[in-house]
Coordinates of C-alpha atoms and ligand atoms in Angstrom, one line a residue:
X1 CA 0.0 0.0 0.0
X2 CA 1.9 3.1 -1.3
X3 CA -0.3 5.5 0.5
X4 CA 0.1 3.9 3.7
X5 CA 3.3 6.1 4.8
X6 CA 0.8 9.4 4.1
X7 CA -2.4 8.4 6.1
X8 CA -0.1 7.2 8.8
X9 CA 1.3 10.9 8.7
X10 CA -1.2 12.5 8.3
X11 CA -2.7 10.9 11.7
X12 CA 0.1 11.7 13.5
X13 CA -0.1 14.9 12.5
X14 CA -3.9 15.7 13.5
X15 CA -3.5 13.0 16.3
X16 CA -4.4 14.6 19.4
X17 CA -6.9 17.2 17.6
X18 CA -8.9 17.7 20.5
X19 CA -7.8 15.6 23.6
X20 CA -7.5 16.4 27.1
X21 CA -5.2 15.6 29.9
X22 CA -6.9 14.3 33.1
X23 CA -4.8 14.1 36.2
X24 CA -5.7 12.1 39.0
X25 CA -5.5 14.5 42.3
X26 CA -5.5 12.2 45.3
X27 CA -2.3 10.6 46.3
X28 CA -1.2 8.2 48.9
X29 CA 2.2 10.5 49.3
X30 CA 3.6 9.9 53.2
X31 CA 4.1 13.5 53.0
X32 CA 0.9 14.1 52.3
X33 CA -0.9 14.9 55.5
X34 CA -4.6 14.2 54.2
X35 CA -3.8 10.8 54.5
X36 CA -2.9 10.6 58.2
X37 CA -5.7 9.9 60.2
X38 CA -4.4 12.9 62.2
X39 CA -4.3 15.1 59.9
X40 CA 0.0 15.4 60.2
X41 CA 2.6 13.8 58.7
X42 CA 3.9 11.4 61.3
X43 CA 7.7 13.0 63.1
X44 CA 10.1 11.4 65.1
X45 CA 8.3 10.6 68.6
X46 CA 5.3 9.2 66.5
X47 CA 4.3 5.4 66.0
X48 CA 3.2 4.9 62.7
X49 CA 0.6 2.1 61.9
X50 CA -0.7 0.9 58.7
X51 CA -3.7 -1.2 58.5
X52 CA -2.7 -5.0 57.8
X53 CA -5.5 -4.9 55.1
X54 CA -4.5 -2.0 54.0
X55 CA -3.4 -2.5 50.1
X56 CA -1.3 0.8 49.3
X57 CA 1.8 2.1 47.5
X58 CA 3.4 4.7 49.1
X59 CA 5.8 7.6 47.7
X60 CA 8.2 8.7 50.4
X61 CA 10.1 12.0 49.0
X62 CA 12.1 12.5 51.7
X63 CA 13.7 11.0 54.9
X64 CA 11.7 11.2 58.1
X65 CA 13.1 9.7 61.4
X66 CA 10.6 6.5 62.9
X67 CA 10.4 5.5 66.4
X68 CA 8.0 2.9 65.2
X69 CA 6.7 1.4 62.0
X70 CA 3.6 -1.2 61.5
X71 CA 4.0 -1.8 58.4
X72 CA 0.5 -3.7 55.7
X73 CA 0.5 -7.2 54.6
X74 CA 0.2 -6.3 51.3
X75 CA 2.0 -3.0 50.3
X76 CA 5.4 -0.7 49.1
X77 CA 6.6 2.2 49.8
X78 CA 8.6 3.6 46.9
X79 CA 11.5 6.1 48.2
X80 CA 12.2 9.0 46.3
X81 CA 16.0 9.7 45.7
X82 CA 16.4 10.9 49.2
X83 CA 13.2 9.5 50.6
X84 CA 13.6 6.7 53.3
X85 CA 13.7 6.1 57.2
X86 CA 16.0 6.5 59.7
X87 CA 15.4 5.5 63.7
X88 CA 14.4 7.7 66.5
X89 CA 15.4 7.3 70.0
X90 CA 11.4 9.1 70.0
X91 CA 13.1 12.3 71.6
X92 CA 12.9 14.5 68.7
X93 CA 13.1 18.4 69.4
X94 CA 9.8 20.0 68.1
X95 CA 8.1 17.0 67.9
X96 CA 5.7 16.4 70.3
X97 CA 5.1 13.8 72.9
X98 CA 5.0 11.4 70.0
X99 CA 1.2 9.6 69.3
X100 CA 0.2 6.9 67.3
X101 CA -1.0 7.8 63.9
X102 CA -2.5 5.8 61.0
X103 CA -2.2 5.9 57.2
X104 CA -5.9 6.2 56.0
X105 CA -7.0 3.1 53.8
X106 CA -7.2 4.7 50.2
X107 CA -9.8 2.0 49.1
X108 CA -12.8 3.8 48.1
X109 CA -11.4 6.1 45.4
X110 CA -13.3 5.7 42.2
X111 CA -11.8 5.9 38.9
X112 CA -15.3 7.2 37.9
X113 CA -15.9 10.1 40.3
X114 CA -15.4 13.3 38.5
X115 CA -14.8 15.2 41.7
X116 CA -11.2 13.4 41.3
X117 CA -9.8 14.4 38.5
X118 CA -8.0 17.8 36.3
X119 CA -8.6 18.7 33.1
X120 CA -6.3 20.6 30.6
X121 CA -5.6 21.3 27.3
X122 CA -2.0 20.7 28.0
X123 CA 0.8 19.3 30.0
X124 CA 1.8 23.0 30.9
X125 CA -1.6 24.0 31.5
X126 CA -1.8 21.6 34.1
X127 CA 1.7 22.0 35.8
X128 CA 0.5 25.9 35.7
X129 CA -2.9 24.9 37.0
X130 CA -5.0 26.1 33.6
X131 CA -7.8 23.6 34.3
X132 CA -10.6 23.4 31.7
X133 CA -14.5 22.8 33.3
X134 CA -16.0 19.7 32.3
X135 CA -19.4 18.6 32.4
X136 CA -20.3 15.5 34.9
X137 CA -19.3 12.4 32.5
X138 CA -16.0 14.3 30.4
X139 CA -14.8 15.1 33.6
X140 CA -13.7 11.5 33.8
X141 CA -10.5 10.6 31.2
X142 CA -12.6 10.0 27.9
X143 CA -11.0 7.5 25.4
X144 CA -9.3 10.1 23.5
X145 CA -7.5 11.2 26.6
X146 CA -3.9 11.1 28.6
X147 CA -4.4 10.1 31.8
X148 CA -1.8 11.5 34.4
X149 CA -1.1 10.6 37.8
X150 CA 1.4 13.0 39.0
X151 CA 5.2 12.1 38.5
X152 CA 6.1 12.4 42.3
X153 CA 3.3 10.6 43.6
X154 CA 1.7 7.3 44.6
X155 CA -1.8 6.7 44.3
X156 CA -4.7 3.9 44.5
X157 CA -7.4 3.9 41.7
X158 CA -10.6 1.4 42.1
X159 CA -11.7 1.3 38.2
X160 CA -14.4 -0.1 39.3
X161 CA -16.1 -3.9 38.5
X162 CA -18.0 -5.3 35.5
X163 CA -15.0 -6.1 33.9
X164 CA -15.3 -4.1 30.9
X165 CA -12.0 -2.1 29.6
X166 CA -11.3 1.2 30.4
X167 CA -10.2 2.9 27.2
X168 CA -7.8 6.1 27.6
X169 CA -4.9 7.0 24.9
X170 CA -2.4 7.0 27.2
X171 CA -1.7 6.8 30.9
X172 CA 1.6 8.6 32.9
X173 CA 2.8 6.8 35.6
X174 CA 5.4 8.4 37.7
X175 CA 6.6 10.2 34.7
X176 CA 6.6 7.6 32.4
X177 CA 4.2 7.4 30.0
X178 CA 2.3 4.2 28.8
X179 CA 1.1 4.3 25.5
X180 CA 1.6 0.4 24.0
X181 CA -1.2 -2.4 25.6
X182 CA 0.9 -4.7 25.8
X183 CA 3.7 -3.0 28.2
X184 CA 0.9 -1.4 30.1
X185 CA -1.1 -4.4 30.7
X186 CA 2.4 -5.7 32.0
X187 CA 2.7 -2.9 34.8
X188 CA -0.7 -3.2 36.0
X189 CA 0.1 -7.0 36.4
X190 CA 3.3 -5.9 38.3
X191 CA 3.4 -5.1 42.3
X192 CA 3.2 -1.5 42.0
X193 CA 0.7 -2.1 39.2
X194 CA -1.7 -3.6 41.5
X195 CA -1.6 -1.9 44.1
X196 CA -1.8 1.3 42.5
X197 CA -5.4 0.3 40.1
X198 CA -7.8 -2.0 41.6
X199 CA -11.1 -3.8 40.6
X200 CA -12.1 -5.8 37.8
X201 CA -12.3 -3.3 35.3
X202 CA -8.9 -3.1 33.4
X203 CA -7.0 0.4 32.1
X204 CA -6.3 0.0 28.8
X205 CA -4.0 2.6 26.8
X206 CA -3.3 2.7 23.1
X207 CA -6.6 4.0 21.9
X208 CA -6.2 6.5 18.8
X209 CA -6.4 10.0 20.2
X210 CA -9.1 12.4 18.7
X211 CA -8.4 12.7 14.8
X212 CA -11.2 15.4 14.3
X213 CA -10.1 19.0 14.7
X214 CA -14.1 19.6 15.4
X215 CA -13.8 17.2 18.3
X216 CA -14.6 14.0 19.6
X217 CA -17.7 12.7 21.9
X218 CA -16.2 11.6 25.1
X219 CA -17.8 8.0 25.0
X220 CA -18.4 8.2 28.5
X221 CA -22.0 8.3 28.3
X222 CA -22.1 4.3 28.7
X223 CA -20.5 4.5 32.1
X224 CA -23.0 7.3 33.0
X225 CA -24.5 5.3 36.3
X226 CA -21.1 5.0 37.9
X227 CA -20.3 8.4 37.1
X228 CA -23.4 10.2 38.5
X229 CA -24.0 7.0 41.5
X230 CA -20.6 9.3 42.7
X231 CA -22.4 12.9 42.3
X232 CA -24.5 14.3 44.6
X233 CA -26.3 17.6 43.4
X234 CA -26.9 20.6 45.0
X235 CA -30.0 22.2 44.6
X236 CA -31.1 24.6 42.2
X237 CA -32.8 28.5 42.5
X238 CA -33.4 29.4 39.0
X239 CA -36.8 29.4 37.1
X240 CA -35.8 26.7 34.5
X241 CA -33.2 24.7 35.6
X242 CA -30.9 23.1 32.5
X243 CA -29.8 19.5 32.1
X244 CA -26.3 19.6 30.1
X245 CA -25.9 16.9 27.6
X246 CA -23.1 14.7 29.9
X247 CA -23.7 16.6 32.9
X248 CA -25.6 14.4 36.1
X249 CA -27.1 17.4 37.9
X250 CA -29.8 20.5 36.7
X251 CA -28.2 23.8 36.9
X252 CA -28.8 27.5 37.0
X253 CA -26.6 29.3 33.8
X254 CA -27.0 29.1 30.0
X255 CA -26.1 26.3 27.4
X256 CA -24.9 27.8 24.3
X257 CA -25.6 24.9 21.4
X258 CA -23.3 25.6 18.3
X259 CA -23.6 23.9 14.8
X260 CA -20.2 23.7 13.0
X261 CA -19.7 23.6 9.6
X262 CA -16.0 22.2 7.8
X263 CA -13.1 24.4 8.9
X264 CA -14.1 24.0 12.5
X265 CA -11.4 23.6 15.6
X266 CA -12.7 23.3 18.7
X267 CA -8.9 23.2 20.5
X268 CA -8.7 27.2 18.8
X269 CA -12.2 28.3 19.6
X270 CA -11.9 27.1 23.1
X271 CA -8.8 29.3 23.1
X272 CA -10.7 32.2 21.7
X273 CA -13.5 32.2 23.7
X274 CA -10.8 31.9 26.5
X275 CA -9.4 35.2 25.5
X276 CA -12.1 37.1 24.5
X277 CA -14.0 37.1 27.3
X278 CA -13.2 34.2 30.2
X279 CA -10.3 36.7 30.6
X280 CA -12.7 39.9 31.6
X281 CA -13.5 40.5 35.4
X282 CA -17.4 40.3 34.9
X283 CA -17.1 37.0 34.0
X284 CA -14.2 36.0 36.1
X285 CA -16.7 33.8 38.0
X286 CA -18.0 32.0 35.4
X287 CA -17.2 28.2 34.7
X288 CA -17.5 27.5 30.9
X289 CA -17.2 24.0 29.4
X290 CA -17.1 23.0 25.8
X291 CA -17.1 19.3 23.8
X292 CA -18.7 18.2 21.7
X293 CA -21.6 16.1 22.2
X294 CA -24.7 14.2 20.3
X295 CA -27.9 15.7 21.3
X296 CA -30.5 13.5 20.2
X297 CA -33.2 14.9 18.1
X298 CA -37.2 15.1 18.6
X299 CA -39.9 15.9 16.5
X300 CA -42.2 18.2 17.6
X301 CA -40.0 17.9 21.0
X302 CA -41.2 14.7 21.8
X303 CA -40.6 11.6 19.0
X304 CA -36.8 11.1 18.4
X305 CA -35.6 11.2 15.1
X306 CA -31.7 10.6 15.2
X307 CA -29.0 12.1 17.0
X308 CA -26.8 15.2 15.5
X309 CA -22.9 16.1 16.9
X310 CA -23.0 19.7 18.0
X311 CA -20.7 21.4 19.9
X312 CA -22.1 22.5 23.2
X313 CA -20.6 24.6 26.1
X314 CA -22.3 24.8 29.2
X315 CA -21.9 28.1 31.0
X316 CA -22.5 27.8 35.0
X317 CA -21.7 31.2 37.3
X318 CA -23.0 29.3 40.7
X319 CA -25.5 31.9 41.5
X320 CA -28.6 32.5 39.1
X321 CA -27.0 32.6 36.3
X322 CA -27.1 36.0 34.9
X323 CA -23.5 36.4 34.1
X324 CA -23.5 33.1 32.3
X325 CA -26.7 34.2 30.4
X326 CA -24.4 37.7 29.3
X327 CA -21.7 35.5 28.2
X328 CA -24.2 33.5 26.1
X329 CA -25.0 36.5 24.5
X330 CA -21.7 37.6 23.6
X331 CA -20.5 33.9 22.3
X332 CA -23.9 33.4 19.8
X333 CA -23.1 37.1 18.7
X334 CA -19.6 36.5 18.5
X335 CA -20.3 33.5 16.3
X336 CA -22.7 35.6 14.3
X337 CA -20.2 37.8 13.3
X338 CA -17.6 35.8 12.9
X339 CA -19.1 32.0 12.3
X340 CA -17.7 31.8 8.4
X341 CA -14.6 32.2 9.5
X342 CA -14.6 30.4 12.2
X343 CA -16.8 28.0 10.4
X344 CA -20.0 28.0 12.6
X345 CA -22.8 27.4 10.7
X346 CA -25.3 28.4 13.3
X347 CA -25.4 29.2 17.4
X348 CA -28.2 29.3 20.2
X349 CA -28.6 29.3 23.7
X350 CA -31.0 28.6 26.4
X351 CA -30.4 30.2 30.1
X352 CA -32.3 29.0 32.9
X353 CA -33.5 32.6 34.0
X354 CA -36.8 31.6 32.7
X355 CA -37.9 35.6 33.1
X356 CA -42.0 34.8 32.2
X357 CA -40.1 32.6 29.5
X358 CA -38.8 35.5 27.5
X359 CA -35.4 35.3 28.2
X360 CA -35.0 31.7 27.1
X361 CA -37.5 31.4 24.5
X362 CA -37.3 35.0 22.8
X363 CA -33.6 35.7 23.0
X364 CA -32.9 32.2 21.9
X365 CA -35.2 32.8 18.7
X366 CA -33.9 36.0 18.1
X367 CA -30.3 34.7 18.1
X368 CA -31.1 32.3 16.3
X369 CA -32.9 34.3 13.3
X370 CA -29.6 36.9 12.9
X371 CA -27.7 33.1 12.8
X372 CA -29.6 32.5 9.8
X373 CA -29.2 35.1 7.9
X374 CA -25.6 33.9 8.1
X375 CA -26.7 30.9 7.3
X376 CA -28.1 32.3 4.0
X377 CA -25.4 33.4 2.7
X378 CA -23.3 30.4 3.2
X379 CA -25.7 28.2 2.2
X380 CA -26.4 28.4 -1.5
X381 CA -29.2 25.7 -2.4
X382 CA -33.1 27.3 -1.3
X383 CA -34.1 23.5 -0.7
X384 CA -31.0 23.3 2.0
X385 CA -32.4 26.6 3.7
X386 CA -35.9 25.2 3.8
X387 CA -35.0 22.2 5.3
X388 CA -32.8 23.9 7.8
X389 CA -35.3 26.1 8.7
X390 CA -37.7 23.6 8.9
X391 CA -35.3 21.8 11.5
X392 CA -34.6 25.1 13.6
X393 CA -38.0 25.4 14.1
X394 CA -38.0 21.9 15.7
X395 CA -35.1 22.6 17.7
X396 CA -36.1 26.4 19.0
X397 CA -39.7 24.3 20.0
X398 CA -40.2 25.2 23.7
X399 CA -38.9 22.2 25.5
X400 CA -41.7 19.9 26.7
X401 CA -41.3 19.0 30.7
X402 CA -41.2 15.3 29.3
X403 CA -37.7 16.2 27.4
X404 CA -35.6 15.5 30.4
X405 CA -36.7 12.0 31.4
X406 CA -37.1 10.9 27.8
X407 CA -33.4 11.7 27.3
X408 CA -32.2 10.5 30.4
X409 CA -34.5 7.2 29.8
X410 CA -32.5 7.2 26.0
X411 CA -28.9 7.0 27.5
X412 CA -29.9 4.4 30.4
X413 CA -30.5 2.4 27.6
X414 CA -27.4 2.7 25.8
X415 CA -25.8 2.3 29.2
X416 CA -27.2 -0.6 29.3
X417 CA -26.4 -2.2 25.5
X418 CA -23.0 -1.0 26.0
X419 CA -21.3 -1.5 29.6
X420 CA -23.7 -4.1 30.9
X421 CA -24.9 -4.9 34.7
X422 CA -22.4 -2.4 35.8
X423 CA -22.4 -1.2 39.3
X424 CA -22.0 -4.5 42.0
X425 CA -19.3 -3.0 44.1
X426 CA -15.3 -4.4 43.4
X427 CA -13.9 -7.3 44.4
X428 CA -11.5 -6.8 47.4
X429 CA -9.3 -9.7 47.0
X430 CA -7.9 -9.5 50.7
X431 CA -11.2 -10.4 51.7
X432 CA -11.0 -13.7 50.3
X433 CA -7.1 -14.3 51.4
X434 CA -7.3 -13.1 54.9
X435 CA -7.8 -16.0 56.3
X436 CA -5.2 -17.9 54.0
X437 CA -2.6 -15.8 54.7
X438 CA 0.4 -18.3 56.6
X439 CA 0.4 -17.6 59.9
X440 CA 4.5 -16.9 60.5
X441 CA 5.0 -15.7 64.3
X442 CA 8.7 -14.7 65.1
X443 CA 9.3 -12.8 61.7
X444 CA 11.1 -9.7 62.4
X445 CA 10.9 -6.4 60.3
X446 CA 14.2 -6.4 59.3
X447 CA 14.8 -9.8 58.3
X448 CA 11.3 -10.6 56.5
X449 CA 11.1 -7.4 54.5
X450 CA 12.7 -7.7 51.3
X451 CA 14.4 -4.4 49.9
X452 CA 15.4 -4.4 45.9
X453 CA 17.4 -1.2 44.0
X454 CA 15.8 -0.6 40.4
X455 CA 17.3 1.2 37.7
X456 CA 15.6 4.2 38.3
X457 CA 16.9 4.5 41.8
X458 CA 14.1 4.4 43.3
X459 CA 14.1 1.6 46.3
X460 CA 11.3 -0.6 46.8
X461 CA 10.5 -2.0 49.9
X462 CA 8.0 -4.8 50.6
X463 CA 7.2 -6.6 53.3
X464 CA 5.6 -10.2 52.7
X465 CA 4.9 -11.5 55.6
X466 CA 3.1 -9.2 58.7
X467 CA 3.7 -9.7 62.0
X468 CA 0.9 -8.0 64.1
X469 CA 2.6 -8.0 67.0
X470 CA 5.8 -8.0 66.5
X471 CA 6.8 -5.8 63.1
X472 CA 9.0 -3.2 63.9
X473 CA 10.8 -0.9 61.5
X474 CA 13.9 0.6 62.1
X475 CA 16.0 0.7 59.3
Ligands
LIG1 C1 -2.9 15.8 49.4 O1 -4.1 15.0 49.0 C2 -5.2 15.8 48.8 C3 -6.4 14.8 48.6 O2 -6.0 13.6 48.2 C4 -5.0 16.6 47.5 O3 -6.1 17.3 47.2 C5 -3.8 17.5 47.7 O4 -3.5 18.1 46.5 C6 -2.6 16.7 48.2 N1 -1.6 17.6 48.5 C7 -0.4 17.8 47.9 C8 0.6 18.7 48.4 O5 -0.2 17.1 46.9

């Protein structure tokens, strides 16, 4: 195949059109003081106790002085260049009487709960903290994604059970990146591998990134149960509430629905709309997110008729929503000035002001009429214009209460198709071991724990066999 060498090029050239970088904020980092129970990073005079079910990796960055260790059945610590234990006669300076803390079990962290991840259009957006808003289900790494747990860290991920794969482009672990199956799928069978992502579901990396400069759907929407089962939302105070296409909860702002035509980016109008106005003070408090996503179609507002890819972006302000609803105004007429070049064929929002329904309905048709005189011109064939017309009138319908459910009822079924019986807890394979584990009294720390030098310099220490009474660490 001579054109093989092309295509190939050409996809690596518009290979990450539109993906995102999710990073994965909790950590089980020793000096991380959110995960001792007391809320300190253990000193010199303390006694330090993991759980013996506790299952954890843990990143030790630097050296801390130990009076006592009681160290998991199952579990690492991975020292940092610098990072380790030394004893303490427990008569520290500045340290305290000394009391006995506890490493908090990391179990429960979902994979799935978008309260736990970062989004960003880069990897220096995200070292400089530039996070993008996401609705509910992109907040989770979509397929197109890099995933990215941070380099100095440890961490413990449940993906959840059902056993299905968890799709992402690529995954950084520790600052390498993962982007073959096959060596992936070797790590996660590897110590660290396993203790870092639990459940049945299996991480897989390797998936093409996004090839379409106009964007990709996140493909989330068949894990939609697990993602909302982890949301709980507040309540709303405006007159309409809105429900996002991807997002679990109703909220108070605008949704601005754009139709692109060819020629579209959705990486550079992101940017623009960053720099036009996210940028000004009066909307400084205004959360905007933007994907694209497939809104299914009704006739009439009621019978479905196919799904259509538009891009959406879902303004929220956390109050009312009038500042979102002003920003909705200036992105439709930004787009009406400006859509053939930035090839949008057509833009419209709703806002949840409600305001006797003008607001909503009226601004939203008006908007919508200026769009189509830019449509006009763009759009030579009169049959096209009908029919578009014809289909803008369907869409600018006021939305029927019924809307809501009947979409939510559409996804739960494609939930269903797709990802199966999914939410029946994770399998916590200690539970089954516990009692199997050999029973070996008179093991010391030092001598049972086994301590190996890789090539990266990091140390690994593991300790087999746990002694409760008896495991002491001073090394
Ligand atoms: C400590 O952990 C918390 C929660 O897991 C996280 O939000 C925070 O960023 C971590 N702190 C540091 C310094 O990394």
């Amino acid at each position: 195949m001579p054109e093989a060498p092309d295509v190939l090029l050409l996809f690596c050239l518009v290979g990450a059109a539109d993906a995102l970088y999710k990073r994965w904020i909790p950590d089980t980092n020793y000096e991380n003081e959110t995960n001792w129970d007391k809320g300190a990073v253990p000193c010199g005079n303390d006694v330090v106790r993991f759980s013996a079910q506790t299952q954890v990796s843990v990143f030790v960055e630097s050296a801390h002085a130990v009076r006592e260790t009681r160290l998991p059945v199952d579990g690492e610590f991975i020292l940092n260049s610098g990072g380790g234990f030394y004893a303490s006669d427990g008569r520290e300076p500045g340290c305290g009487p000394g009391v006995a803390t506890r490493f908090k079990d990391p179990g429960s962290l979902r994979w799935f709960d978008p309260a736990l991840w970062q989004a960003a259009a880069s990897l220096d957006d995200l070292r400089r903290g530039r996070f993008l808003f996401s609705v509910h289900e992109e907040s989770v790494p979509c397929r197109w994604d890099d995933v990215v747990f941070r380099a100095l860290s440890s961490f413990r991920v449940d993906t959840g059970s059902g056993g299905s794969s968890v799709p992402v482009r690529a995954v950084s672990v520790r600052g390498k990146v993962f982007d073959g199956r096959a060596e992936f799928a070797q790590y996660l069978s590897s110590r660290s591998g396993r203790l870092q992502f639990h459940g049945s579901s299996a991480v897989t990396v390797g998936n093409p990134g996004c090839g379409d400069p106009s964007g990709c759907e996140c493909g989330n929407s068949a894990n939609r149960r697990r993602i909302c089962s982890s949301v709980t939302c507040a309540s709303v105070e405006c007159k309409k509430p809105l429900l996002p296409v991807g997002h679990c909860c109703e909220v108070c702002g605008a949704i601005v629905t754009i139709r692109y035509a060819a020629g579209f980016d959705l990486q550079t109008y992101r940017q623009r709309i960053h720099h036009l106005f996210l940028v000004l003070p009066k909307y400084k408090s205004v959360q905007l997110g933007m994907s694209k996503v497939s809104r299914s179609r009704r006739l009439m507002g009621i019978v479905p008729f196919g799904a259509s890819p538009e891009v959406q972006l879902t303004l929220l302000d956390g109050e009312k929503g009038a500042e979102s609803e002003a920003l909705a105004w200036d992105v439709v007429s930004d787009a009406r000035s400006h859509g053939s070049v930035l090839g949008i064929a057509g833009a419209e929002f709703r806002a949840s002001s409600g305001g006797g329904g003008s607001s909503s309905d009226q601004s939203g048709a008006s908007a919508g009429t200026v769009v189509g005189v830019v449509l006009a011109v763009f759009v030579a064939i009169a049959i096209v214009i009908v029919v578009a017309l014809i289909r803008r009138g369907v869409v600018r319908m006021p939305s029927m209460p019924s809307a809501p459910s009947l979409s939510s009822f559409t996804r739960k079924k494609d939930g269903e198709e797709l990802g199966g019986p999914l939410d029946r807890g994770y399998d916590n394979p200690m539970f089954d071991n516990l009692n199997m584990l050999p029973d070996v009294p008179g093991l010391h720390g030092n001598e049972a724990n086994s301590i190996s030098i890789t090539q990266t310099g990091g140390v690994y220490f593991a300790n087999p066999v746990y002694d409760e009474n008896e495991t002491d660490f001073n090394a």
